[in-house]
C-alpha cells in the first residue's frame, strides 16, 4: 500500500530559502495539521500536490508566486525545493525532489522548473539509485508509482480550497471532471476495441463454419 512519509520544504511561499528545510513527518493512517492563519498549512498541501503531480496551485501566476518572493529575500534569484519521501504501491521507499527557480529582472519575474530527481534503493543489493528526470516525466511517473491517477490526486486528494466547489459546477464542466476521475474515455475506447475484436472473431468463425461444411461434403 502506498503512503507519504516525510516532506521537506525550502523557498516555497513563506518558507525562506535561507533557512534550513522545514520537515514534516506524516503518521499512518492519519495526520492532522493544525496552525494559525498564514502559518503555511495550505502550502504543505500545495507542496505535496506539486511533488506528486507537478501541478501548480491556482493563482500563482505560472509559478512566480509559488516560490518565495526575491524582493522579500533581498535577492535577484531564489531557488526552492520540495522533497517527498513516500512508499510506492510495491512497498519500496522512494524520494522525489522537485526544484524551482525564480529570477527578478527589473519589473518582471521569471519562473523555471528545474529537472527533478527520483531516488530509490535496490531491495536486493541495498544500493542507492538516483535518477534525474525532466518534470513531465516525473508528472507521469509518480502517480503511477503511487497507484493513483493524476485526476484523482488533483481533484480529490489534493483538491485546493479555492477549487473545492467544483462538484457544484455546470453540467458540461462537471461531466468532464468526472470523466477524468473515472477515466471513462479510456473505458469507452476499451469497450469499443472489445466490440471490434468480437465482430472480427465472429466473421472469422462464420468463414471457418463454411469451410468446415465444405470439407464435410467431401468426407465420403
PDB file of N, CA and C in Angstrom, residues 94-196:
ATOM      1  N   UNK A  94      10.865   5.529  -1.615  1.00  0.00           N
ATOM      2  CA  UNK A  94      11.426   6.363  -2.679  1.00  0.00           C
ATOM      3  C   UNK A  94      11.415   7.819  -2.246  1.00  0.00           C
ATOM      4  N   UNK A  95      12.259   8.624  -2.876  1.00  0.00           N
ATOM      5  CA  UNK A  95      12.306  10.059  -2.614  1.00  0.00           C
ATOM      6  C   UNK A  95      12.257  10.802  -3.945  1.00  0.00           C
ATOM      7  N   UNK A  96      11.339  11.754  -4.058  1.00  0.00           N
ATOM      8  CA  UNK A  96      11.287  12.606  -5.237  1.00  0.00           C
ATOM      9  C   UNK A  96      11.663  14.017  -4.817  1.00  0.00           C
ATOM     10  N   UNK A  97      12.514  14.659  -5.628  1.00  0.00           N
ATOM     11  CA  UNK A  97      12.977  16.027  -5.354  1.00  0.00           C
ATOM     12  C   UNK A  97      12.607  16.910  -6.531  1.00  0.00           C
ATOM     13  N   UNK A  98      11.848  17.940  -6.259  1.00  0.00           N
ATOM     14  CA  UNK A  98      11.456  18.920  -7.282  1.00  0.00           C
ATOM     15  C   UNK A  98      12.137  20.255  -6.951  1.00  0.00           C
ATOM     16  N   UNK A  99      12.760  20.860  -7.942  1.00  0.00           N
ATOM     17  CA  UNK A  99      13.453  22.131  -7.735  1.00  0.00           C
ATOM     18  C   UNK A  99      12.905  23.188  -8.683  1.00  0.00           C
ATOM     19  N   UNK A 100      12.836  24.426  -8.193  1.00  0.00           N
ATOM     20  CA  UNK A 100      12.328  25.550  -8.971  1.00  0.00           C
ATOM     21  C   UNK A 100      13.233  26.764  -8.771  1.00  0.00           C
ATOM     22  N   UNK A 101      13.076  27.717  -9.660  1.00  0.00           N
ATOM     23  CA  UNK A 101      13.888  28.930  -9.575  1.00  0.00           C
ATOM     24  C   UNK A 101      13.086  30.117 -10.091  1.00  0.00           C
ATOM     25  N   UNK A 102      13.149  31.218  -9.358  1.00  0.00           N
ATOM     26  CA  UNK A 102      12.503  32.458  -9.793  1.00  0.00           C
ATOM     27  C   UNK A 102      13.558  33.561  -9.850  1.00  0.00           C
ATOM     28  N   UNK A 103      13.591  34.262 -10.969  1.00  0.00           N
ATOM     29  CA  UNK A 103      14.564  35.336 -11.151  1.00  0.00           C
ATOM     30  C   UNK A 103      13.843  36.665 -11.303  1.00  0.00           C
ATOM     31  N   UNK A 104      14.367  37.698 -10.635  1.00  0.00           N
ATOM     32  CA  UNK A 104      13.807  39.043 -10.716  1.00  0.00           C
ATOM     33  C   UNK A 104      14.602  39.827 -11.752  1.00  0.00           C
ATOM     34  N   UNK A 105      13.921  40.224 -12.821  1.00  0.00           N
ATOM     35  CA  UNK A 105      14.562  41.008 -13.872  1.00  0.00           C
ATOM     36  C   UNK A 105      13.805  42.315 -14.025  1.00  0.00           C
ATOM     37  N   UNK A 106      14.372  43.370 -13.424  1.00  0.00           N
ATOM     38  CA  UNK A 106      13.738  44.689 -13.403  1.00  0.00           C
ATOM     39  C   UNK A 106      12.326  44.571 -12.828  1.00  0.00           C
ATOM     40  N   UNK A 107      11.306  44.651 -13.673  1.00  0.00           N
ATOM     41  CA  UNK A 107       9.923  44.639 -13.164  1.00  0.00           C
ATOM     42  C   UNK A 107       9.223  43.290 -13.388  1.00  0.00           C
ATOM     43  N   UNK A 108       9.950  42.322 -13.933  1.00  0.00           N
ATOM     44  CA  UNK A 108       9.313  41.045 -14.240  1.00  0.00           C
ATOM     45  C   UNK A 108       9.964  39.893 -13.467  1.00  0.00           C
ATOM     46  N   UNK A 109       9.137  38.889 -13.157  1.00  0.00           N
ATOM     47  CA  UNK A 109       9.613  37.671 -12.513  1.00  0.00           C
ATOM     48  C   UNK A 109       9.582  36.527 -13.516  1.00  0.00           C
ATOM     49  N   UNK A 110      10.627  35.736 -13.532  1.00  0.00           N
ATOM     50  CA  UNK A 110      10.705  34.592 -14.438  1.00  0.00           C
ATOM     51  C   UNK A 110      10.797  33.305 -13.636  1.00  0.00           C
ATOM     52  N   UNK A 111       9.883  32.380 -13.910  1.00  0.00           N
ATOM     53  CA  UNK A 111       9.861  31.097 -13.206  1.00  0.00           C
ATOM     54  C   UNK A 111      10.432  30.005 -14.093  1.00  0.00           C
ATOM     55  N   UNK A 112      11.184  29.101 -13.473  1.00  0.00           N
ATOM     56  CA  UNK A 112      11.751  27.971 -14.209  1.00  0.00           C
ATOM     57  C   UNK A 112      11.715  26.725 -13.333  1.00  0.00           C
ATOM     58  N   UNK A 113      11.127  25.663 -13.854  1.00  0.00           N
ATOM     59  CA  UNK A 113      11.117  24.379 -13.156  1.00  0.00           C
ATOM     60  C   UNK A 113      12.348  23.598 -13.590  1.00  0.00           C
ATOM     61  N   UNK A 114      13.193  23.237 -12.645  1.00  0.00           N
ATOM     62  CA  UNK A 114      14.422  22.511 -12.946  1.00  0.00           C
ATOM     63  C   UNK A 114      14.147  21.002 -12.996  1.00  0.00           C
ATOM     64  N   UNK A 115      15.080  20.268 -13.575  1.00  0.00           N
ATOM     65  CA  UNK A 115      14.924  18.813 -13.665  1.00  0.00           C
ATOM     66  C   UNK A 115      14.798  18.215 -12.265  1.00  0.00           C
ATOM     67  N   UNK A 116      13.941  17.217 -12.141  1.00  0.00           N
ATOM     68  CA  UNK A 116      13.717  16.573 -10.854  1.00  0.00           C
ATOM     69  C   UNK A 116      14.590  15.348 -10.663  1.00  0.00           C
ATOM     70  N   UNK A 117      14.592  14.841  -9.444  1.00  0.00           N
ATOM     71  CA  UNK A 117      15.395  13.667  -9.096  1.00  0.00           C
ATOM     72  C   UNK A 117      14.499  12.643  -8.400  1.00  0.00           C
ATOM     73  N   UNK A 118      14.688  11.387  -8.747  1.00  0.00           N
ATOM     74  CA  UNK A 118      13.964  10.290  -8.111  1.00  0.00           C
ATOM     75  C   UNK A 118      14.990   9.325  -7.534  1.00  0.00           C
ATOM     76  N   UNK A 119      14.917   9.102  -6.222  1.00  0.00           N
ATOM     77  CA  UNK A 119      15.866   8.213  -5.549  1.00  0.00           C
ATOM     78  C   UNK A 119      15.149   6.987  -5.006  1.00  0.00           C
ATOM     79  N   UNK A 120      15.825   5.866  -5.094  1.00  0.00           N
ATOM     80  CA  UNK A 120      15.282   4.628  -4.543  1.00  0.00           C
ATOM     81  C   UNK A 120      16.434   3.731  -4.123  1.00  0.00           C
ATOM     82  N   UNK A 121      16.113   2.612  -3.536  1.00  0.00           N
ATOM     83  CA  UNK A 121      17.124   1.661  -3.086  1.00  0.00           C
ATOM     84  C   UNK A 121      16.819   0.294  -3.671  1.00  0.00           C
ATOM     85  N   UNK A 122      17.834  -0.332  -4.230  1.00  0.00           N
ATOM     86  CA  UNK A 122      17.668  -1.678  -4.774  1.00  0.00           C
ATOM     87  C   UNK A 122      17.367  -2.641  -3.627  1.00  0.00           C
ATOM     88  N   UNK A 123      16.176  -3.275  -3.619  1.00  0.00           N
ATOM     89  CA  UNK A 123      15.801  -4.146  -2.496  1.00  0.00           C
ATOM     90  C   UNK A 123      16.691  -5.373  -2.347  1.00  0.00           C
ATOM     91  N   UNK A 124      17.375  -5.770  -3.421  1.00  0.00           N
ATOM     92  CA  UNK A 124      18.219  -6.971  -3.381  1.00  0.00           C
ATOM     93  C   UNK A 124      19.631  -6.661  -2.891  1.00  0.00           C
ATOM     94  N   UNK A 125      20.219  -5.547  -3.388  1.00  0.00           N
ATOM     95  CA  UNK A 125      21.605  -5.223  -3.055  1.00  0.00           C
ATOM     96  C   UNK A 125      21.747  -4.122  -2.018  1.00  0.00           C
ATOM     97  N   UNK A 126      20.649  -3.339  -1.807  1.00  0.00           N
ATOM     98  CA  UNK A 126      20.733  -2.213  -0.877  1.00  0.00           C
ATOM     99  C   UNK A 126      21.404  -0.998  -1.479  1.00  0.00           C
ATOM    100  N   UNK A 127      21.734  -1.082  -2.763  1.00  0.00           N
ATOM    101  CA  UNK A 127      22.404   0.031  -3.446  1.00  0.00           C
ATOM    102  C   UNK A 127      21.421   1.170  -3.693  1.00  0.00           C
ATOM    103  N   UNK A 128      21.866   2.413  -3.401  1.00  0.00           N
ATOM    104  CA  UNK A 128      21.022   3.582  -3.643  1.00  0.00           C
ATOM    105  C   UNK A 128      21.105   3.988  -5.111  1.00  0.00           C
ATOM    106  N   UNK A 129      19.950   4.214  -5.700  1.00  0.00           N
ATOM    107  CA  UNK A 129      19.870   4.556  -7.123  1.00  0.00           C
ATOM    108  C   UNK A 129      19.266   5.946  -7.261  1.00  0.00           C
ATOM    109  N   UNK A 130      19.939   6.825  -7.991  1.00  0.00           N
ATOM    110  CA  UNK A 130      19.456   8.186  -8.223  1.00  0.00           C
ATOM    111  C   UNK A 130      19.259   8.398  -9.716  1.00  0.00           C
ATOM    112  N   UNK A 131      18.071   8.838 -10.082  1.00  0.00           N
ATOM    113  CA  UNK A 131      17.748   9.068 -11.490  1.00  0.00           C
ATOM    114  C   UNK A 131      17.242  10.494 -11.684  1.00  0.00           C
ATOM    115  N   UNK A 132      17.788  11.164 -12.678  1.00  0.00           N
ATOM    116  CA  UNK A 132      17.351  12.525 -12.996  1.00  0.00           C
ATOM    117  C   UNK A 132      16.291  12.454 -14.081  1.00  0.00           C
ATOM    118  N   UNK A 133      15.234  13.221 -13.898  1.00  0.00           N
ATOM    119  CA  UNK A 133      14.127  13.195 -14.859  1.00  0.00           C
ATOM    120  C   UNK A 133      13.680  14.611 -15.205  1.00  0.00           C
ATOM    121  N   UNK A 134      13.177  14.768 -16.406  1.00  0.00           N
ATOM    122  CA  UNK A 134      12.506  16.018 -16.760  1.00  0.00           C
ATOM    123  C   UNK A 134      11.175  16.064 -16.021  1.00  0.00           C
ATOM    124  N   UNK A 135      10.682  17.270 -15.794  1.00  0.00           N
ATOM    125  CA  UNK A 135       9.462  17.455 -14.997  1.00  0.00           C
ATOM    126  C   UNK A 135       8.280  16.668 -15.554  1.00  0.00           C
ATOM    127  N   UNK A 136       8.124  16.689 -16.886  1.00  0.00           N
ATOM    128  CA  UNK A 136       6.982  15.999 -17.490  1.00  0.00           C
ATOM    129  C   UNK A 136       7.054  14.495 -17.263  1.00  0.00           C
ATOM    130  N   UNK A 137       8.267  13.938 -17.193  1.00  0.00           N
ATOM    131  CA  UNK A 137       8.424  12.510 -16.943  1.00  0.00           C
ATOM    132  C   UNK A 137       7.994  12.171 -15.517  1.00  0.00           C
ATOM    133  N   UNK A 138       8.400  13.028 -14.565  1.00  0.00           N
ATOM    134  CA  UNK A 138       8.002  12.817 -13.171  1.00  0.00           C
ATOM    135  C   UNK A 138       6.496  12.945 -13.010  1.00  0.00           C
ATOM    136  N   UNK A 139       5.903  13.901 -13.733  1.00  0.00           N
ATOM    137  CA  UNK A 139       4.456  14.120 -13.643  1.00  0.00           C
ATOM    138  C   UNK A 139       3.683  12.859 -14.000  1.00  0.00           C
ATOM    139  N   UNK A 140       4.221  12.073 -14.917  1.00  0.00           N
ATOM    140  CA  UNK A 140       3.570  10.821 -15.315  1.00  0.00           C
ATOM    141  C   UNK A 140       3.964   9.669 -14.400  1.00  0.00           C
ATOM    142  N   UNK A 141       5.231   9.662 -13.964  1.00  0.00           N
ATOM    143  CA  UNK A 141       5.773   8.513 -13.254  1.00  0.00           C
ATOM    144  C   UNK A 141       5.317   8.400 -11.805  1.00  0.00           C
ATOM    145  N   UNK A 142       5.299   9.515 -11.075  1.00  0.00           N
ATOM    146  CA  UNK A 142       4.990   9.454  -9.644  1.00  0.00           C
ATOM    147  C   UNK A 142       3.569   8.952  -9.377  1.00  0.00           C
ATOM    148  N   UNK A 143       2.527   9.482 -10.051  1.00  0.00           N
ATOM    149  CA  UNK A 143       1.179   8.930  -9.816  1.00  0.00           C
ATOM    150  C   UNK A 143       1.100   7.436 -10.098  1.00  0.00           C
ATOM    151  N   UNK A 144       1.838   6.976 -11.119  1.00  0.00           N
ATOM    152  CA  UNK A 144       1.851   5.547 -11.443  1.00  0.00           C
ATOM    153  C   UNK A 144       2.501   4.748 -10.322  1.00  0.00           C
ATOM    154  N   UNK A 145       3.596   5.270  -9.772  1.00  0.00           N
ATOM    155  CA  UNK A 145       4.284   4.582  -8.677  1.00  0.00           C
ATOM    156  C   UNK A 145       3.398   4.486  -7.431  1.00  0.00           C
ATOM    157  N   UNK A 146       2.608   5.544  -7.209  1.00  0.00           N
ATOM    158  CA  UNK A 146       1.714   5.557  -6.049  1.00  0.00           C
ATOM    159  C   UNK A 146       0.462   4.718  -6.302  1.00  0.00           C
ATOM    160  N   UNK A 147       0.097   4.590  -7.579  1.00  0.00           N
ATOM    161  CA  UNK A 147      -1.065   3.778  -7.917  1.00  0.00           C
ATOM    162  C   UNK A 147      -2.373   4.540  -7.886  1.00  0.00           C
ATOM    163  N   UNK A 148      -2.291   5.870  -8.011  1.00  0.00           N
ATOM    164  CA  UNK A 148      -3.495   6.715  -8.025  1.00  0.00           C
ATOM    165  C   UNK A 148      -3.408   7.615  -9.250  1.00  0.00           C
ATOM    166  N   UNK A 149      -4.497   7.738  -9.994  1.00  0.00           N
ATOM    167  CA  UNK A 149      -4.466   8.550 -11.206  1.00  0.00           C
ATOM    168  C   UNK A 149      -4.260  10.022 -10.882  1.00  0.00           C
ATOM    169  N   UNK A 150      -3.686  10.745 -11.830  1.00  0.00           N
ATOM    170  CA  UNK A 150      -3.416  12.168 -11.634  1.00  0.00           C
ATOM    171  C   UNK A 150      -4.706  12.948 -11.409  1.00  0.00           C
ATOM    172  N   UNK A 151      -5.787  12.554 -12.083  1.00  0.00           N
ATOM    173  CA  UNK A 151      -7.067  13.259 -11.941  1.00  0.00           C
ATOM    174  C   UNK A 151      -7.596  13.147 -10.512  1.00  0.00           C
ATOM    175  N   UNK A 152      -7.494  11.966  -9.912  1.00  0.00           N
ATOM    176  CA  UNK A 152      -7.954  11.785  -8.529  1.00  0.00           C
ATOM    177  C   UNK A 152      -7.068  12.563  -7.557  1.00  0.00           C
ATOM    178  N   UNK A 153      -5.759  12.559  -7.807  1.00  0.00           N
ATOM    179  CA  UNK A 153      -4.833  13.295  -6.947  1.00  0.00           C
ATOM    180  C   UNK A 153      -5.125  14.793  -6.987  1.00  0.00           C
ATOM    181  N   UNK A 154      -5.354  15.323  -8.189  1.00  0.00           N
ATOM    182  CA  UNK A 154      -5.556  16.765  -8.350  1.00  0.00           C
ATOM    183  C   UNK A 154      -6.931  17.222  -7.871  1.00  0.00           C
ATOM    184  N   UNK A 155      -7.967  16.464  -8.209  1.00  0.00           N
ATOM    185  CA  UNK A 155      -9.340  16.934  -7.976  1.00  0.00           C
ATOM    186  C   UNK A 155      -9.994  16.386  -6.715  1.00  0.00           C
ATOM    187  N   UNK A 156      -9.371  15.374  -6.098  1.00  0.00           N
ATOM    188  CA  UNK A 156      -9.970  14.772  -4.895  1.00  0.00           C
ATOM    189  C   UNK A 156      -9.003  14.833  -3.717  1.00  0.00           C
ATOM    190  N   UNK A 157      -7.882  14.124  -3.822  1.00  0.00           N
ATOM    191  CA  UNK A 157      -6.945  14.008  -2.703  1.00  0.00           C
ATOM    192  C   UNK A 157      -6.338  15.352  -2.327  1.00  0.00           C
ATOM    193  N   UNK A 158      -5.827  16.090  -3.331  1.00  0.00           N
ATOM    194  CA  UNK A 158      -5.166  17.365  -3.069  1.00  0.00           C
ATOM    195  C   UNK A 158      -5.964  18.544  -3.647  1.00  0.00           C
ATOM    196  N   UNK A 159      -7.274  18.420  -3.634  1.00  0.00           N
ATOM    197  CA  UNK A 159      -8.115  19.492  -4.167  1.00  0.00           C
ATOM    198  C   UNK A 159      -7.906  20.777  -3.361  1.00  0.00           C
ATOM    199  N   UNK A 160      -7.546  21.859  -4.045  1.00  0.00           N
ATOM    200  CA  UNK A 160      -7.287  23.135  -3.372  1.00  0.00           C
ATOM    201  C   UNK A 160      -8.601  23.721  -2.856  1.00  0.00           C
ATOM    202  N   UNK A 161      -8.508  24.443  -1.739  1.00  0.00           N
ATOM    203  CA  UNK A 161      -9.717  25.009  -1.136  1.00  0.00           C
ATOM    204  C   UNK A 161     -10.446  25.970  -2.084  1.00  0.00           C
ATOM    205  N   UNK A 162      -9.690  26.599  -3.003  1.00  0.00           N
ATOM    206  CA  UNK A 162     -10.331  27.505  -3.961  1.00  0.00           C
ATOM    207  C   UNK A 162     -11.101  26.747  -5.042  1.00  0.00           C
ATOM    208  N   UNK A 163     -10.778  25.464  -5.215  1.00  0.00           N
ATOM    209  CA  UNK A 163     -11.448  24.644  -6.233  1.00  0.00           C
ATOM    210  C   UNK A 163     -12.404  23.621  -5.626  1.00  0.00           C
ATOM    211  N   UNK A 164     -12.596  23.678  -4.315  1.00  0.00           N
ATOM    212  CA  UNK A 164     -13.359  22.632  -3.628  1.00  0.00           C
ATOM    213  C   UNK A 164     -14.840  22.611  -3.989  1.00  0.00           C
ATOM    214  N   UNK A 165     -15.321  23.661  -4.640  1.00  0.00           N
ATOM    215  CA  UNK A 165     -16.743  23.701  -5.007  1.00  0.00           C
ATOM    216  C   UNK A 165     -16.997  23.156  -6.418  1.00  0.00           C
ATOM    217  N   UNK A 166     -16.007  22.485  -7.015  1.00  0.00           N
ATOM    218  CA  UNK A 166     -16.190  22.000  -8.381  1.00  0.00           C
ATOM    219  C   UNK A 166     -17.372  21.042  -8.538  1.00  0.00           C
ATOM    220  N   UNK A 167     -17.793  20.261  -7.498  1.00  0.00           N
ATOM    221  CA  UNK A 167     -18.976  19.407  -7.688  1.00  0.00           C
ATOM    222  C   UNK A 167     -20.251  20.200  -7.960  1.00  0.00           C
ATOM    223  N   UNK A 168     -20.214  21.518  -7.722  1.00  0.00           N
ATOM    224  CA  UNK A 168     -21.388  22.361  -7.971  1.00  0.00           C
ATOM    225  C   UNK A 168     -21.288  23.087  -9.306  1.00  0.00           C
ATOM    226  N   UNK A 169     -20.297  22.721 -10.130  1.00  0.00           N
ATOM    227  CA  UNK A 169     -20.100  23.368 -11.421  1.00  0.00           C
ATOM    228  C   UNK A 169     -21.236  23.028 -12.379  1.00  0.00           C
ATOM    229  N   UNK A 170     -21.286  23.761 -13.499  1.00  0.00           N
ATOM    230  CA  UNK A 170     -22.317  23.495 -14.503  1.00  0.00           C
ATOM    231  C   UNK A 170     -22.089  22.128 -15.132  1.00  0.00           C
ATOM    232  N   UNK A 171     -23.132  21.613 -15.777  1.00  0.00           N
ATOM    233  CA  UNK A 171     -23.137  20.240 -16.260  1.00  0.00           C
ATOM    234  C   UNK A 171     -21.945  19.805 -17.089  1.00  0.00           C
ATOM    235  N   UNK A 172     -21.589  20.607 -18.110  1.00  0.00           N
ATOM    236  CA  UNK A 172     -20.509  20.220 -19.023  1.00  0.00           C
ATOM    237  C   UNK A 172     -19.172  20.102 -18.295  1.00  0.00           C
ATOM    238  N   UNK A 173     -18.903  21.074 -17.405  1.00  0.00           N
ATOM    239  CA  UNK A 173     -17.642  21.062 -16.650  1.00  0.00           C
ATOM    240  C   UNK A 173     -17.621  19.884 -15.684  1.00  0.00           C
ATOM    241  N   UNK A 174     -18.754  19.641 -15.038  1.00  0.00           N
ATOM    242  CA  UNK A 174     -18.850  18.551 -14.072  1.00  0.00           C
ATOM    243  C   UNK A 174     -18.660  17.194 -14.757  1.00  0.00           C
ATOM    244  N   UNK A 175     -19.282  17.036 -15.929  1.00  0.00           N
ATOM    245  CA  UNK A 175     -19.141  15.779 -16.669  1.00  0.00           C
ATOM    246  C   UNK A 175     -17.690  15.543 -17.056  1.00  0.00           C
ATOM    247  N   UNK A 176     -17.025  16.593 -17.535  1.00  0.00           N
ATOM    248  CA  UNK A 176     -15.626  16.466 -17.932  1.00  0.00           C
ATOM    249  C   UNK A 176     -14.756  16.051 -16.747  1.00  0.00           C
ATOM    250  N   UNK A 177     -15.005  16.659 -15.579  1.00  0.00           N
ATOM    251  CA  UNK A 177     -14.223  16.345 -14.391  1.00  0.00           C
ATOM    252  C   UNK A 177     -14.438  14.889 -13.953  1.00  0.00           C
ATOM    253  N   UNK A 178     -15.706  14.440 -13.969  1.00  0.00           N
ATOM    254  CA  UNK A 178     -15.988  13.056 -13.593  1.00  0.00           C
ATOM    255  C   UNK A 178     -15.431  12.072 -14.620  1.00  0.00           C
ATOM    256  N   UNK A 179     -15.449  12.459 -15.893  1.00  0.00           N
ATOM    257  CA  UNK A 179     -14.855  11.611 -16.932  1.00  0.00           C
ATOM    258  C   UNK A 179     -13.368  11.413 -16.673  1.00  0.00           C
ATOM    259  N   UNK A 180     -12.690  12.493 -16.221  1.00  0.00           N
ATOM    260  CA  UNK A 180     -11.264  12.405 -15.911  1.00  0.00           C
ATOM    261  C   UNK A 180     -11.028  11.517 -14.692  1.00  0.00           C
ATOM    262  N   UNK A 181     -11.845  11.707 -13.668  1.00  0.00           N
ATOM    263  CA  UNK A 181     -11.672  10.945 -12.421  1.00  0.00           C
ATOM    264  C   UNK A 181     -11.909   9.454 -12.638  1.00  0.00           C
ATOM    265  N   UNK A 182     -12.983   9.108 -13.363  1.00  0.00           N
ATOM    266  CA  UNK A 182     -13.320   7.698 -13.574  1.00  0.00           C
ATOM    267  C   UNK A 182     -12.711   7.129 -14.854  1.00  0.00           C
ATOM    268  N   UNK A 183     -11.933   7.976 -15.553  1.00  0.00           N
ATOM    269  CA  UNK A 183     -11.237   7.532 -16.766  1.00  0.00           C
ATOM    270  C   UNK A 183     -12.210   6.905 -17.755  1.00  0.00           C
ATOM    271  N   UNK A 184     -13.369   7.542 -17.926  1.00  0.00           N
ATOM    272  CA  UNK A 184     -14.425   6.959 -18.754  1.00  0.00           C
ATOM    273  C   UNK A 184     -14.045   6.920 -20.236  1.00  0.00           C
ATOM    274  N   UNK A 185     -13.201   7.864 -20.675  1.00  0.00           N
ATOM    275  CA  UNK A 185     -12.771   7.864 -22.075  1.00  0.00           C
ATOM    276  C   UNK A 185     -11.975   6.606 -22.387  1.00  0.00           C
ATOM    277  N   UNK A 186     -11.081   6.253 -21.478  1.00  0.00           N
ATOM    278  CA  UNK A 186     -10.281   5.048 -21.651  1.00  0.00           C
ATOM    279  C   UNK A 186     -11.174   3.803 -21.636  1.00  0.00           C
ATOM    280  N   UNK A 187     -12.170   3.812 -20.754  1.00  0.00           N
ATOM    281  CA  UNK A 187     -13.109   2.693 -20.673  1.00  0.00           C
ATOM    282  C   UNK A 187     -13.899   2.560 -21.973  1.00  0.00           C
ATOM    283  N   UNK A 188     -14.356   3.713 -22.519  1.00  0.00           N
ATOM    284  CA  UNK A 188     -15.136   3.693 -23.762  1.00  0.00           C
ATOM    285  C   UNK A 188     -14.294   3.164 -24.926  1.00  0.00           C
ATOM    286  N   UNK A 189     -13.008   3.564 -24.956  1.00  0.00           N
ATOM    287  CA  UNK A 189     -12.124   3.082 -26.024  1.00  0.00           C
ATOM    288  C   UNK A 189     -11.896   1.578 -25.896  1.00  0.00           C
ATOM    289  N   UNK A 190     -11.724   1.118 -24.653  1.00  0.00           N
ATOM    290  CA  UNK A 190     -11.514  -0.320 -24.428  1.00  0.00           C
ATOM    291  C   UNK A 190     -12.752  -1.110 -24.835  1.00  0.00           C
ATOM    292  N   UNK A 191     -13.945  -0.582 -24.489  1.00  0.00           N
ATOM    293  CA  UNK A 191     -15.196  -1.245 -24.835  1.00  0.00           C
ATOM    294  C   UNK A 191     -15.375  -1.316 -26.354  1.00  0.00           C
ATOM    295  N   UNK A 192     -15.013  -0.223 -27.041  1.00  0.00           N
ATOM    296  CA  UNK A 192     -15.105  -0.188 -28.494  1.00  0.00           C
ATOM    297  C   UNK A 192     -14.161  -1.210 -29.115  1.00  0.00           C
ATOM    298  N   UNK A 193     -12.945  -1.304 -28.541  1.00  0.00           N
ATOM    299  CA  UNK A 193     -11.962  -2.256 -29.052  1.00  0.00           C
ATOM    300  C   UNK A 193     -12.448  -3.699 -28.874  1.00  0.00           C
ATOM    301  N   UNK A 194     -13.099  -3.970 -27.726  1.00  0.00           N
ATOM    302  CA  UNK A 194     -13.632  -5.315 -27.464  1.00  0.00           C
ATOM    303  C   UNK A 194     -14.727  -5.667 -28.474  1.00  0.00           C
ATOM    304  N   UNK A 195     -15.603  -4.694 -28.775  1.00  0.00           N
ATOM    305  CA  UNK A 195     -16.694  -4.920 -29.742  1.00  0.00           C
ATOM    306  C   UNK A 195     -16.115  -5.212 -31.125  1.00  0.00           C
ATOM    307  N   UNK A 196     -15.083  -4.454 -31.511  1.00  0.00           N
ATOM    308  CA  UNK A 196     -14.478  -4.656 -32.832  1.00  0.00           C
ATOM    309  C   UNK A 196     -13.807  -6.026 -32.927  1.00  0.00           C
TER     310      UNK A 196
END
